[in-house]
Amino acid sequence: DAMVIQNPRYQVTQFGKPVTLSCSQTLNHNVMYWYQQKSSQAPKLLFHYYDKDFNNEADTPDNFQSRRPNTSFCFLDIRSPGLGDAAMYLCATATTKRQVNEKLFFGSGTQLSVL
Amino acid sequence: AQKITQTQPGMFVQEKEAVTLDCTYDTSDQSYGLFWYKQPSSGEMIFLIYQGSYDEQNATEGRYSLNFQKARKSANLVISASQLGDSAMYFCAMREAGPFNAGGTSYGKLTFGQGTILTVHP
């Protein structure tokens, strides 16, 4: 089945040690989003790609970066994770960013722990 | 100001009864979409139902219906005949057709409310 896949499901890293989360999609969607969701909070958009065009949210910390080498894959890099970066990271896709009636397709998320 | 407001941090309902989860929103756009997602403890976001700003009929999807009151800017989710498997976090979200700003405003991003934890009792 076509879907959005996030690996790993759980990731443990050490304070300050770079970590990369991955997302792949078989839907051939143009747009890929990364959301951060802290415990019992709403998901917060970090950035998104429209094809190769990268768009950062104004309040996304510089510590967070992203790469999209091709349509199918998108990576979230956290250069120096702090304790406050422990969260669920959700990847989502959409065919376009102009259609307000189009739902986003979400992966199962990666739960990041920082020790 | 919050774009999406869910005023009920937690709700309880008896199995087989109906429950309404509240959601109000704020936008100056004429064209927007309202969504409800379910998030079980596993973390996956499951799409439930969609309502467009121009839709005159309330959306329905099986046991889910959306009570859309545009003038009041509310989009409440109604779950009929609750089941134990409905226990989860529920998010109301809005997708706007605003202008694209390279400085950070994302055209078409989905903005979430704070969520409501629903617990279904047997």
mmCIF file of C-alpha atoms in Angstrom:
data_model
loop_
_atom_site.group_PDB
_atom_site.id
_atom_site.type_symbol
_atom_site.label_atom_id
_atom_site.label_comp_id
_atom_site.label_asym_id
_atom_site.label_seq_id
_atom_site.Cartn_x
_atom_site.Cartn_y
_atom_site.Cartn_z
ATOM 1 C CA ASP A 1 0.000 0.000 0.000
ATOM 2 C CA ALA A 2 1.118 3.531 -0.721
ATOM 3 C CA MET A 3 2.078 5.255 2.482
ATOM 4 C CA VAL A 4 4.364 7.527 4.471
ATOM 5 C CA ILE A 5 7.051 5.637 6.363
ATOM 6 C CA GLN A 6 9.138 7.004 9.190
ATOM 7 C CA ASN A 7 12.211 5.314 10.557
ATOM 8 C CA PRO A 8 13.075 4.565 13.207
ATOM 9 C CA ARG A 9 9.925 4.412 15.324
ATOM 10 C CA TYR A 10 11.964 5.178 18.449
ATOM 11 C CA GLN A 11 15.274 6.998 18.497
ATOM 12 C CA VAL A 12 17.488 7.605 21.489
ATOM 13 C CA THR A 13 20.363 10.041 21.264
ATOM 14 C CA GLN A 14 22.724 11.737 23.635
ATOM 15 C CA PHE A 15 22.709 15.392 24.506
ATOM 16 C CA GLY A 16 24.613 17.233 21.803
ATOM 17 C CA LYS A 17 25.044 14.222 19.506
ATOM 18 C CA PRO A 18 23.720 14.819 15.974
ATOM 19 C CA VAL A 19 20.766 12.712 14.957
ATOM 20 C CA THR A 20 18.898 12.174 11.687
ATOM 21 C CA LEU A 21 15.301 11.100 11.307
ATOM 22 C CA SER A 22 14.040 9.811 7.994
ATOM 23 C CA CYS A 23 10.782 9.852 6.094
ATOM 24 C CA SER A 24 9.913 8.165 2.828
ATOM 25 C CA GLN A 25 6.746 8.188 0.782
ATOM 26 C CA THR A 26 5.353 6.111 -2.034
ATOM 27 C CA LEU A 27 2.565 8.573 -2.826
ATOM 28 C CA ASN A 28 4.692 10.695 -5.191
ATOM 29 C CA HIS A 29 3.483 13.813 -3.395
ATOM 30 C CA ASN A 30 5.118 17.163 -4.082
ATOM 31 C CA VAL A 31 4.934 18.509 -0.554
ATOM 32 C CA MET A 32 6.563 17.046 2.531
ATOM 33 C CA TYR A 33 6.160 18.509 6.019
ATOM 34 C CA TRP A 34 7.979 17.989 9.295
ATOM 35 C CA TYR A 35 6.053 18.573 12.520
ATOM 36 C CA GLN A 36 7.330 18.476 16.093
ATOM 37 C CA GLN A 37 4.900 17.320 18.764
ATOM 38 C CA LYS A 38 5.839 17.548 22.414
ATOM 39 C CA SER A 39 3.970 15.545 25.003
ATOM 40 C CA SER A 40 0.262 16.421 25.196
ATOM 41 C CA GLN A 41 0.694 19.361 22.829
ATOM 42 C CA ALA A 42 -0.403 20.226 19.332
ATOM 43 C CA PRO A 43 1.918 19.343 16.450
ATOM 44 C CA LYS A 44 3.989 22.339 15.419
ATOM 45 C CA LEU A 45 5.220 22.794 11.873
ATOM 46 C CA LEU A 46 9.007 23.048 11.577
ATOM 47 C CA PHE A 47 9.396 23.324 7.798
ATOM 48 C CA HIS A 48 8.180 21.958 4.524
ATOM 49 C CA TYR A 49 9.392 21.217 1.023
ATOM 50 C CA TYR A 50 7.481 21.928 -2.136
ATOM 51 C CA ASP A 51 9.444 19.795 -4.548
ATOM 52 C CA LYS A 52 12.997 21.031 -3.870
ATOM 53 C CA ASP A 53 11.908 24.405 -2.499
ATOM 54 C CA PHE A 54 12.599 24.540 1.211
ATOM 55 C CA ASN A 55 10.451 26.664 3.511
ATOM 56 C CA ASN A 56 11.376 27.272 7.110
ATOM 57 C CA GLU A 57 8.885 28.375 9.745
ATOM 58 C CA ALA A 58 10.031 31.656 11.289
ATOM 59 C CA ASP A 59 10.407 30.196 14.765
ATOM 60 C CA THR A 60 12.121 26.932 13.854
ATOM 61 C CA PRO A 61 15.470 26.805 15.688
ATOM 62 C CA ASP A 62 18.670 26.832 13.626
ATOM 63 C CA ASN A 63 19.510 23.536 15.273
ATOM 64 C CA PHE A 64 16.988 21.862 12.959
ATOM 65 C CA GLN A 65 17.745 21.298 9.302
ATOM 66 C CA SER A 66 16.222 19.240 6.544
ATOM 67 C CA ARG A 67 17.235 17.578 3.300
ATOM 68 C CA ARG A 68 15.157 16.244 0.459
ATOM 69 C CA PRO A 69 17.416 14.424 -1.996
ATOM 70 C CA ASN A 70 14.514 13.248 -4.144
ATOM 71 C CA THR A 71 10.714 13.166 -4.220
ATOM 72 C CA SER A 72 10.485 10.066 -2.066
ATOM 73 C CA PHE A 73 12.775 10.895 0.828
ATOM 74 C CA CYS A 74 13.066 13.673 3.374
ATOM 75 C CA PHE A 75 15.410 13.868 6.356
ATOM 76 C CA LEU A 76 15.316 15.865 9.559
ATOM 77 C CA ASP A 77 18.737 16.631 11.025
ATOM 78 C CA ILE A 78 19.126 17.863 14.571
ATOM 79 C CA ARG A 79 22.679 19.144 14.843
ATOM 80 C CA SER A 80 23.028 19.330 18.618
ATOM 81 C CA PRO A 81 19.975 17.880 20.357
ATOM 82 C CA GLY A 82 19.030 19.361 23.693
ATOM 83 C CA LEU A 83 16.722 17.926 26.315
ATOM 84 C CA GLY A 84 13.984 20.220 25.028
ATOM 85 C CA ASP A 85 14.102 18.537 21.619
ATOM 86 C CA ALA A 86 12.710 15.296 22.977
ATOM 87 C CA ALA A 87 9.416 14.911 21.150
ATOM 88 C CA MET A 88 7.458 13.005 18.545
ATOM 89 C CA TYR A 89 8.452 14.041 15.035
ATOM 90 C CA LEU A 90 5.782 13.606 12.411
ATOM 91 C CA CYS A 91 6.307 13.598 8.680
ATOM 92 C CA ALA A 92 3.382 14.367 6.381
ATOM 93 C CA THR A 93 2.807 14.690 2.657
ATOM 94 C CA ALA A 94 0.376 16.389 0.297
ATOM 95 C CA THR A 95 0.093 16.620 -3.469
ATOM 96 C CA THR A 96 0.025 20.386 -3.409
ATOM 97 C CA LYS A 97 0.159 23.196 -0.932
ATOM 98 C CA ARG A 98 -2.593 25.212 -2.606
ATOM 99 C CA GLN A 99 -5.569 22.964 -2.062
ATOM 100 C CA VAL A 100 -7.254 23.713 1.267
ATOM 101 C CA ASN A 101 -9.515 20.702 0.860
ATOM 102 C CA GLU A 102 -6.686 18.218 0.646
ATOM 103 C CA LYS A 103 -5.849 16.217 3.736
ATOM 104 C CA LEU A 104 -2.283 15.559 4.765
ATOM 105 C CA PHE A 105 -1.016 11.995 4.939
ATOM 106 C CA PHE A 106 0.970 11.327 8.082
ATOM 107 C CA GLY A 107 3.590 8.769 8.958
ATOM 108 C CA SER A 108 3.554 6.940 12.287
ATOM 109 C CA GLY A 109 6.122 9.321 13.729
ATOM 110 C CA THR A 110 9.523 8.960 15.361
ATOM 111 C CA GLN A 111 9.671 9.350 19.133
ATOM 112 C CA LEU A 112 12.978 11.003 19.973
ATOM 113 C CA SER A 113 14.500 10.720 23.433
ATOM 114 C CA VAL A 114 17.534 12.783 24.455
ATOM 115 C CA LEU A 115 19.640 11.483 27.337
ATOM 116 C CA ALA B 1 -4.396 34.865 18.755
ATOM 117 C CA GLN B 2 -4.890 31.129 18.508
ATOM 118 C CA LYS B 3 -5.980 29.944 15.096
ATOM 119 C CA ILE B 4 -7.643 26.810 16.428
ATOM 120 C CA THR B 5 -9.092 26.512 19.921
ATOM 121 C CA GLN B 6 -10.182 23.302 21.578
ATOM 122 C CA THR B 7 -11.481 24.179 25.028
ATOM 123 C CA GLN B 8 -11.930 20.643 26.350
ATOM 124 C CA PRO B 9 -8.620 19.137 27.512
ATOM 125 C CA GLY B 10 -10.400 15.893 28.353
ATOM 126 C CA MET B 11 -13.790 14.316 27.759
ATOM 127 C CA PHE B 12 -15.403 11.164 29.097
ATOM 128 C CA VAL B 13 -18.227 9.230 27.468
ATOM 129 C CA GLN B 14 -20.020 5.981 28.099
ATOM 130 C CA GLU B 15 -19.710 3.306 25.467
ATOM 131 C CA LYS B 16 -22.504 3.498 22.839
ATOM 132 C CA GLU B 17 -23.327 7.098 23.678
ATOM 133 C CA ALA B 18 -22.660 10.135 21.511
ATOM 134 C CA VAL B 19 -20.057 12.771 22.319
ATOM 135 C CA THR B 20 -19.293 16.226 20.924
ATOM 136 C CA LEU B 21 -15.779 17.618 20.791
ATOM 137 C CA ASP B 22 -15.620 21.391 20.444
ATOM 138 C CA CYS B 23 -13.501 23.389 18.044
ATOM 139 C CA THR B 24 -13.489 27.080 17.169
ATOM 140 C CA TYR B 25 -11.219 28.725 14.637
ATOM 141 C CA ASP B 26 -10.038 32.127 13.556
ATOM 142 C CA THR B 27 -9.228 33.135 9.995
ATOM 143 C CA SER B 28 -9.714 36.041 7.657
ATOM 144 C CA ASP B 29 -9.531 33.793 4.592
ATOM 145 C CA GLN B 30 -12.677 33.020 2.634
ATOM 146 C CA SER B 31 -11.352 29.666 1.509
ATOM 147 C CA TYR B 32 -10.184 27.213 4.133
ATOM 148 C CA GLY B 33 -10.553 23.609 5.135
ATOM 149 C CA LEU B 34 -11.282 22.140 8.539
ATOM 150 C CA PHE B 35 -10.090 18.687 9.512
ATOM 151 C CA TRP B 36 -10.350 16.344 12.437
ATOM 152 C CA TYR B 37 -7.606 13.842 13.165
ATOM 153 C CA LYS B 38 -7.469 11.056 15.731
ATOM 154 C CA GLN B 39 -4.180 10.233 17.427
ATOM 155 C CA PRO B 40 -4.102 6.990 19.435
ATOM 156 C CA SER B 41 -1.371 6.322 21.949
ATOM 157 C CA SER B 42 0.719 4.799 19.133
ATOM 158 C CA GLY B 43 1.189 8.313 17.767
ATOM 159 C CA GLU B 44 -0.134 7.949 14.233
ATOM 160 C CA MET B 45 -2.365 10.760 12.941
ATOM 161 C CA ILE B 46 -5.543 9.270 11.494
ATOM 162 C CA PHE B 47 -7.726 11.461 9.282
ATOM 163 C CA LEU B 48 -11.391 11.376 10.284
ATOM 164 C CA ILE B 49 -13.390 14.025 8.470
ATOM 165 C CA TYR B 50 -13.134 17.199 6.395
ATOM 166 C CA GLN B 51 -15.327 20.305 6.019
ATOM 167 C CA GLY B 52 -14.732 22.997 3.423
ATOM 168 C CA SER B 53 -15.541 26.623 4.096
ATOM 169 C CA TYR B 54 -17.881 26.722 1.108
ATOM 170 C CA ASP B 55 -19.649 23.471 1.923
ATOM 171 C CA GLU B 56 -23.271 24.083 2.819
ATOM 172 C CA GLN B 57 -23.905 20.608 4.146
ATOM 173 C CA ASN B 58 -22.331 19.281 7.309
ATOM 174 C CA ALA B 59 -19.789 16.570 6.571
ATOM 175 C CA THR B 60 -20.439 13.002 7.668
ATOM 176 C CA GLU B 61 -18.201 9.926 7.612
ATOM 177 C CA GLY B 62 -19.733 6.856 9.191
ATOM 178 C CA ARG B 63 -20.043 7.506 12.930
ATOM 179 C CA TYR B 64 -18.372 10.898 12.600
ATOM 180 C CA SER B 65 -20.179 14.083 11.726
ATOM 181 C CA LEU B 66 -19.082 17.671 11.777
ATOM 182 C CA ASN B 67 -21.373 20.382 13.138
ATOM 183 C CA PHE B 68 -20.186 23.333 11.060
ATOM 184 C CA GLN B 69 -21.420 26.790 12.072
ATOM 185 C CA LYS B 70 -19.581 29.218 9.851
ATOM 186 C CA ALA B 71 -20.908 32.440 11.380
ATOM 187 C CA ARG B 72 -19.787 31.285 14.805
ATOM 188 C CA LYS B 73 -16.529 29.876 13.390
ATOM 189 C CA SER B 74 -17.059 26.541 15.015
ATOM 190 C CA ALA B 75 -16.531 23.023 13.682
ATOM 191 C CA ASN B 76 -17.495 20.540 16.372
ATOM 192 C CA LEU B 77 -16.944 16.816 15.900
ATOM 193 C CA VAL B 78 -19.776 14.502 16.860
ATOM 194 C CA ILE B 79 -19.003 10.831 17.421
ATOM 195 C CA SER B 80 -22.096 8.677 17.613
ATOM 196 C CA ALA B 81 -22.278 5.265 19.295
ATOM 197 C CA SER B 82 -18.873 5.570 20.974
ATOM 198 C CA GLN B 83 -16.650 2.508 21.065
ATOM 199 C CA LEU B 84 -13.794 1.632 23.382
ATOM 200 C CA GLY B 85 -11.429 2.000 20.431
ATOM 201 C CA ASP B 86 -12.402 5.653 20.120
ATOM 202 C CA SER B 87 -10.319 6.477 23.202
ATOM 203 C CA ALA B 88 -7.566 8.717 21.849
ATOM 204 C CA MET B 89 -6.436 12.309 21.410
ATOM 205 C CA TYR B 90 -8.507 14.259 18.878
ATOM 206 C CA PHE B 91 -7.170 17.257 16.998
ATOM 207 C CA CYS B 92 -9.065 19.882 15.098
ATOM 208 C CA ALA B 93 -6.982 21.477 12.338
ATOM 209 C CA MET B 94 -7.331 24.122 9.664
ATOM 210 C CA ARG B 95 -5.715 24.538 6.270
ATOM 211 C CA GLU B 96 -5.811 28.072 4.867
ATOM 212 C CA ALA B 97 -5.203 29.371 1.385
ATOM 213 C CA GLY B 98 -3.140 32.337 2.484
ATOM 214 C CA PRO B 99 -0.362 34.050 0.540
ATOM 215 C CA PHE B 100 3.011 32.442 0.382
ATOM 216 C CA ASN B 101 5.729 34.293 2.245
ATOM 217 C CA ALA B 102 9.296 33.168 1.726
ATOM 218 C CA GLY B 103 10.088 34.524 5.185
ATOM 219 C CA GLY B 104 8.188 31.773 6.877
ATOM 220 C CA THR B 105 4.444 31.779 6.367
ATOM 221 C CA SER B 106 3.590 28.483 4.822
ATOM 222 C CA TYR B 107 0.988 28.449 2.139
ATOM 223 C CA GLY B 108 -1.443 25.672 2.876
ATOM 224 C CA LYS B 109 0.032 24.434 6.113
ATOM 225 C CA LEU B 110 -2.156 22.559 8.542
ATOM 226 C CA THR B 111 -2.508 24.292 11.921
ATOM 227 C CA PHE B 112 -3.638 22.198 14.864
ATOM 228 C CA GLY B 113 -5.589 22.924 18.019
ATOM 229 C CA GLN B 114 -4.352 21.746 21.402
ATOM 230 C CA GLY B 115 -6.341 18.545 21.260
ATOM 231 C CA THR B 116 -8.951 16.791 23.401
ATOM 232 C CA ILE B 117 -8.295 13.476 25.105
ATOM 233 C CA LEU B 118 -11.384 11.306 24.789
ATOM 234 C CA THR B 119 -11.877 8.397 27.152
ATOM 235 C CA VAL B 120 -14.647 5.907 26.452
ATOM 236 C CA HIS B 121 -15.857 3.961 29.493
ATOM 237 C CA PRO B 122 -17.404 0.489 29.167
#
